[in-house]
PDB file of C-alpha atoms in Angstrom:
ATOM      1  CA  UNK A   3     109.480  65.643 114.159  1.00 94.00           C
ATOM      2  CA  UNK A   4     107.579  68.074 116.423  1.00 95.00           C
ATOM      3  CA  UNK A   5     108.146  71.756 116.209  1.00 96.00           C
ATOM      4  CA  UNK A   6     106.979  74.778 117.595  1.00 94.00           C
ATOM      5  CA  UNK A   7     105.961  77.680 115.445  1.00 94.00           C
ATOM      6  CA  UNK A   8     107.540  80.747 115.934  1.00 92.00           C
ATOM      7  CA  UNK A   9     105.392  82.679 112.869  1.00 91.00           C
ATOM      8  CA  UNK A  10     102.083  81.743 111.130  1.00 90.00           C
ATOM      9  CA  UNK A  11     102.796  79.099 108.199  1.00 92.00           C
ATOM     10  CA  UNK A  12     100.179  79.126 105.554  1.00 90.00           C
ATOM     11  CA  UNK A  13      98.619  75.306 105.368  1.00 89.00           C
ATOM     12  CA  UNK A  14     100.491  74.067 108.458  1.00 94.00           C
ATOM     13  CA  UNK A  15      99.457  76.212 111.673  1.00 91.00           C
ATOM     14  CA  UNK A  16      99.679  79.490 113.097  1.00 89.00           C
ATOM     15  CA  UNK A  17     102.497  81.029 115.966  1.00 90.00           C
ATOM     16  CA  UNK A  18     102.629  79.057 118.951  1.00 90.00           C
ATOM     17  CA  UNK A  19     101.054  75.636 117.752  1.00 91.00           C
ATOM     18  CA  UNK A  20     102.873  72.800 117.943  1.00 93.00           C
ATOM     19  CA  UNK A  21     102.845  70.419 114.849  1.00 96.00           C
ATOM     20  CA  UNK A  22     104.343  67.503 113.566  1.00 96.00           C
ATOM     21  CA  UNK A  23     106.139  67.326 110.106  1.00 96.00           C
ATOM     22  CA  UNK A  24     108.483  65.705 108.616  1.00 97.00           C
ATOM     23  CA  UNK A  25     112.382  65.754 109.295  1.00 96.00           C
ATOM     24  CA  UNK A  26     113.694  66.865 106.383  1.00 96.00           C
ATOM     25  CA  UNK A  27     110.934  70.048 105.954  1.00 96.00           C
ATOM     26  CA  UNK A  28     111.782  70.697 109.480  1.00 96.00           C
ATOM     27  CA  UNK A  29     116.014  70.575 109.247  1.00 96.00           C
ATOM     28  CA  UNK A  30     115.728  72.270 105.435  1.00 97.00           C
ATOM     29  CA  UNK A  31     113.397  74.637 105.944  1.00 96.00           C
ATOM     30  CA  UNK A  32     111.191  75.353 108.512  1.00 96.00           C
ATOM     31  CA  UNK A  33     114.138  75.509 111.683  1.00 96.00           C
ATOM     32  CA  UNK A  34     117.094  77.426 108.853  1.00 97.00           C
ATOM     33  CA  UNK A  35     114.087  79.923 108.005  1.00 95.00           C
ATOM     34  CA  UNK A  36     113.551  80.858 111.758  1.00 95.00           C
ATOM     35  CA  UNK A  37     109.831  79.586 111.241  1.00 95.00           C
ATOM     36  CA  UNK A  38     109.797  77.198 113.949  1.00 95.00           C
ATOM     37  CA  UNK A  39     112.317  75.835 116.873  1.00 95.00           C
ATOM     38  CA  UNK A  40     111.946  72.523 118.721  1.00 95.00           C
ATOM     39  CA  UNK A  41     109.912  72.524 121.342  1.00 94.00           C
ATOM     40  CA  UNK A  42     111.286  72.698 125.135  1.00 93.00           C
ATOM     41  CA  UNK A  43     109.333  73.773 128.635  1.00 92.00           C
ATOM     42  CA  UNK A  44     110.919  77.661 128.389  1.00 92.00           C
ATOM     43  CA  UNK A  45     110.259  77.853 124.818  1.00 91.00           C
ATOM     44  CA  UNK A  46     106.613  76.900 124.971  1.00 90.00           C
ATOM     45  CA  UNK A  47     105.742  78.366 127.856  1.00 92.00           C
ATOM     46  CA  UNK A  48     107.349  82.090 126.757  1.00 91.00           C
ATOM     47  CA  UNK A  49     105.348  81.134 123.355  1.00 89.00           C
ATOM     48  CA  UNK A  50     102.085  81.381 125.191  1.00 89.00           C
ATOM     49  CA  UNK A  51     102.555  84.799 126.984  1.00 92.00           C
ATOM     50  CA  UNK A  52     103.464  85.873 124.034  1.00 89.00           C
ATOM     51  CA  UNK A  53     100.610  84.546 122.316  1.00 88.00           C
ATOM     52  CA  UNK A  54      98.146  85.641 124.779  1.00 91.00           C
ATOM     53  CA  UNK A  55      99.904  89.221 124.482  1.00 92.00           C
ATOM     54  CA  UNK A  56      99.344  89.287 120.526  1.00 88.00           C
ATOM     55  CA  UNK A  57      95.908  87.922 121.181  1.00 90.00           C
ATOM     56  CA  UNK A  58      94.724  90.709 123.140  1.00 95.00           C
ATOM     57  CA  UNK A  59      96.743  93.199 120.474  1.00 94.00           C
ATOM     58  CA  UNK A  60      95.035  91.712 117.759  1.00 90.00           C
ATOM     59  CA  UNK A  61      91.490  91.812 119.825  1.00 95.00           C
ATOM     60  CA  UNK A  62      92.411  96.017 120.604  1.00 95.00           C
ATOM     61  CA  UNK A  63      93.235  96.759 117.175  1.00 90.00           C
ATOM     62  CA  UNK A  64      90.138  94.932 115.601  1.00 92.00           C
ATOM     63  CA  UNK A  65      87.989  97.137 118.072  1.00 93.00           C
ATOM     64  CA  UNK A  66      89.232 100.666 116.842  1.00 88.00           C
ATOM     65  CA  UNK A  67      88.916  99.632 112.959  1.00 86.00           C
ATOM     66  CA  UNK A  68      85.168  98.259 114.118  1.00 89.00           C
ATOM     67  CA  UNK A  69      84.768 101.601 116.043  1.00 87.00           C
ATOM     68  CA  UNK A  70      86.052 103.787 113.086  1.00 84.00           C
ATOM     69  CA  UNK A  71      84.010 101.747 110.317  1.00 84.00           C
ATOM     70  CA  UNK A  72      80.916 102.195 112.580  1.00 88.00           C
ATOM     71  CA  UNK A  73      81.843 106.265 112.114  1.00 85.00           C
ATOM     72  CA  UNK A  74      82.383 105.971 108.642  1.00 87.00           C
ATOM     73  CA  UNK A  75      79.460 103.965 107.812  1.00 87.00           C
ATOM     74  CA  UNK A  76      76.863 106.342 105.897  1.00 86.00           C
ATOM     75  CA  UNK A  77      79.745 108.937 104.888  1.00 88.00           C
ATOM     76  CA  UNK A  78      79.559 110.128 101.569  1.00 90.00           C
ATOM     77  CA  UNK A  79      82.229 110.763  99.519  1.00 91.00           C
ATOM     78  CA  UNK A  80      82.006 113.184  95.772  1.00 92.00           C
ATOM     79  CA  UNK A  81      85.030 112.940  93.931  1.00 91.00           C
ATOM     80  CA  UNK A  82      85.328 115.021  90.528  1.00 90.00           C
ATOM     81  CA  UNK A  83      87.202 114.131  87.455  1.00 89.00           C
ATOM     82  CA  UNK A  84      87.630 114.359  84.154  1.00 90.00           C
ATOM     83  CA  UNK A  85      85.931 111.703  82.037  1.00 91.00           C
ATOM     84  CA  UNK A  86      85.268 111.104  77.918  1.00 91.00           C
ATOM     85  CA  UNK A  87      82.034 111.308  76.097  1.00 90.00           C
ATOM     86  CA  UNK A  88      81.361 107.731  77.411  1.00 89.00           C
ATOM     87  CA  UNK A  89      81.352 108.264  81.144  1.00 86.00           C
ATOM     88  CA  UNK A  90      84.973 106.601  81.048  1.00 90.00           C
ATOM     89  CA  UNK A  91      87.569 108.189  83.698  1.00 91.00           C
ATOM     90  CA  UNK A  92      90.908 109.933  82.530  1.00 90.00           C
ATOM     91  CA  UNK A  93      92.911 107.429  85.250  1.00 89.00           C
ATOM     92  CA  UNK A  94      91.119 106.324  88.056  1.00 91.00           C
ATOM     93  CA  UNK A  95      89.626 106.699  91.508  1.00 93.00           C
ATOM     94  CA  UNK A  96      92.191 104.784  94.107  1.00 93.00           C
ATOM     95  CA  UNK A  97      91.961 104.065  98.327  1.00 92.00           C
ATOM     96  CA  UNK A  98      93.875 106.582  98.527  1.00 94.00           C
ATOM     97  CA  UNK A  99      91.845 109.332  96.978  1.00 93.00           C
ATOM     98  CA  UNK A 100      88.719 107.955  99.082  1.00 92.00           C
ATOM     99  CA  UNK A 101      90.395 107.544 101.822  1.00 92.00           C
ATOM    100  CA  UNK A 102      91.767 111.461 101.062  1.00 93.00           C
ATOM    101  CA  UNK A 103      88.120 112.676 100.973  1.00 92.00           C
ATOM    102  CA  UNK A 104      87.333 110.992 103.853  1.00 92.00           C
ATOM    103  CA  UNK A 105      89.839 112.642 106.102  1.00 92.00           C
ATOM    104  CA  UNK A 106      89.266 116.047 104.811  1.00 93.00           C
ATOM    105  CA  UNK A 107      85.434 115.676 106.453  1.00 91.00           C
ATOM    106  CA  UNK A 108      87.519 114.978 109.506  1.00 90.00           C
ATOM    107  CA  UNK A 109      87.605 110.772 109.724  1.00 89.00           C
ATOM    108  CA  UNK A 110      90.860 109.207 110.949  1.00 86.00           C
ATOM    109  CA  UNK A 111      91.441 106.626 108.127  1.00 86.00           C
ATOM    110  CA  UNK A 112      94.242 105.198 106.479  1.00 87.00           C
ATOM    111  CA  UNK A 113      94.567 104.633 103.101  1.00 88.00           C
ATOM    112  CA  UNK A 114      94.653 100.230 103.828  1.00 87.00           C
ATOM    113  CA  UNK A 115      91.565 101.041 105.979  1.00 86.00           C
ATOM    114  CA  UNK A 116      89.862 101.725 102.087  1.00 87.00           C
ATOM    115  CA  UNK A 117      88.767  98.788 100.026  1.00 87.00           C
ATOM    116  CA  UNK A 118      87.783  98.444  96.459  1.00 88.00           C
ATOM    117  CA  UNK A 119      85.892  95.226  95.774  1.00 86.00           C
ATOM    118  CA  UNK A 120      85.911  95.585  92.171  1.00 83.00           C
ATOM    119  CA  UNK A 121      89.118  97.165  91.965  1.00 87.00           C
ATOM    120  CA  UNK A 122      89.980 100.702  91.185  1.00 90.00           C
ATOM    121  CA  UNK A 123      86.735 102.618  90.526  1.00 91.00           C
ATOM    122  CA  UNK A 124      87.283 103.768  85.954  1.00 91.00           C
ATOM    123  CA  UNK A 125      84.137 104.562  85.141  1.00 90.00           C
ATOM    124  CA  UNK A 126      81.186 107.718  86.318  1.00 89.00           C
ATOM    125  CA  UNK A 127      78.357 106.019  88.867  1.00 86.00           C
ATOM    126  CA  UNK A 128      77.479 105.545  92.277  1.00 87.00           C
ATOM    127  CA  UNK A 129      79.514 103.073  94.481  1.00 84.00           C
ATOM    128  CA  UNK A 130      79.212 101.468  97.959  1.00 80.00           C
TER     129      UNK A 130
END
């Protein structure tokens, strides 16, 4: 059965596609879930506009995150706290406390705009 997607389905295709799966996923689960409708002229062609529309959304948004990492790039952040003889942190540094920093030296971030590749920082040192 073909059906158009009306949201992004992890392993099968993203909003708008058009995809072929079987009968029952499609009747159980995909159409009851609101994930996908069949496919008619109206429906596909008001899927594209509003494709295009998130496309260009998507493209805007991406641009201002690139334009305020750009800013940020080089900014650096001191952040005091209390540690034990070992150089181990009372609690931790979080996002949100970098991201806190970061707009008190007058950047516009968000604390989701702040990531932690190794998780939340626990111990004394220098970090990228």
């Amino acid at each position: 059965m073909k059906v158009l997607l009306c949201e992004d389905v992890e392993s099968l295709g993203w909003y708008g596609d058009i995809v072929t799966v079987k009968d029952g996923y499609a009747r159980n689960y995909l159409l009851p879930q609101g994930l996908a409708v069949i496919p008619s002229e109206s429906k596909i062609k008001a899927m594209a506009e509003e494709k295009a529309r998130r496309t260009e959304q998507r493209r805007l948004v991406r641009e201002q995150l690139e334009k305020a990492a750009a800013a940020v790039e080089g900014a650096v952040v001191e952040i005091v706290a209390k540690t034990n003889e070992l150089g181990h942190l009372f609690g931790s540094v979080t996002e949100h406390d970098i991201a806190e920093k970061l707009r008190a030296q007058g950047f516009e971030v968000k604390d989701a705009m702040v990531r932690l590749s190794g998780g939340h920082i626990k111990e004394l040192g220098t970090y990228d």
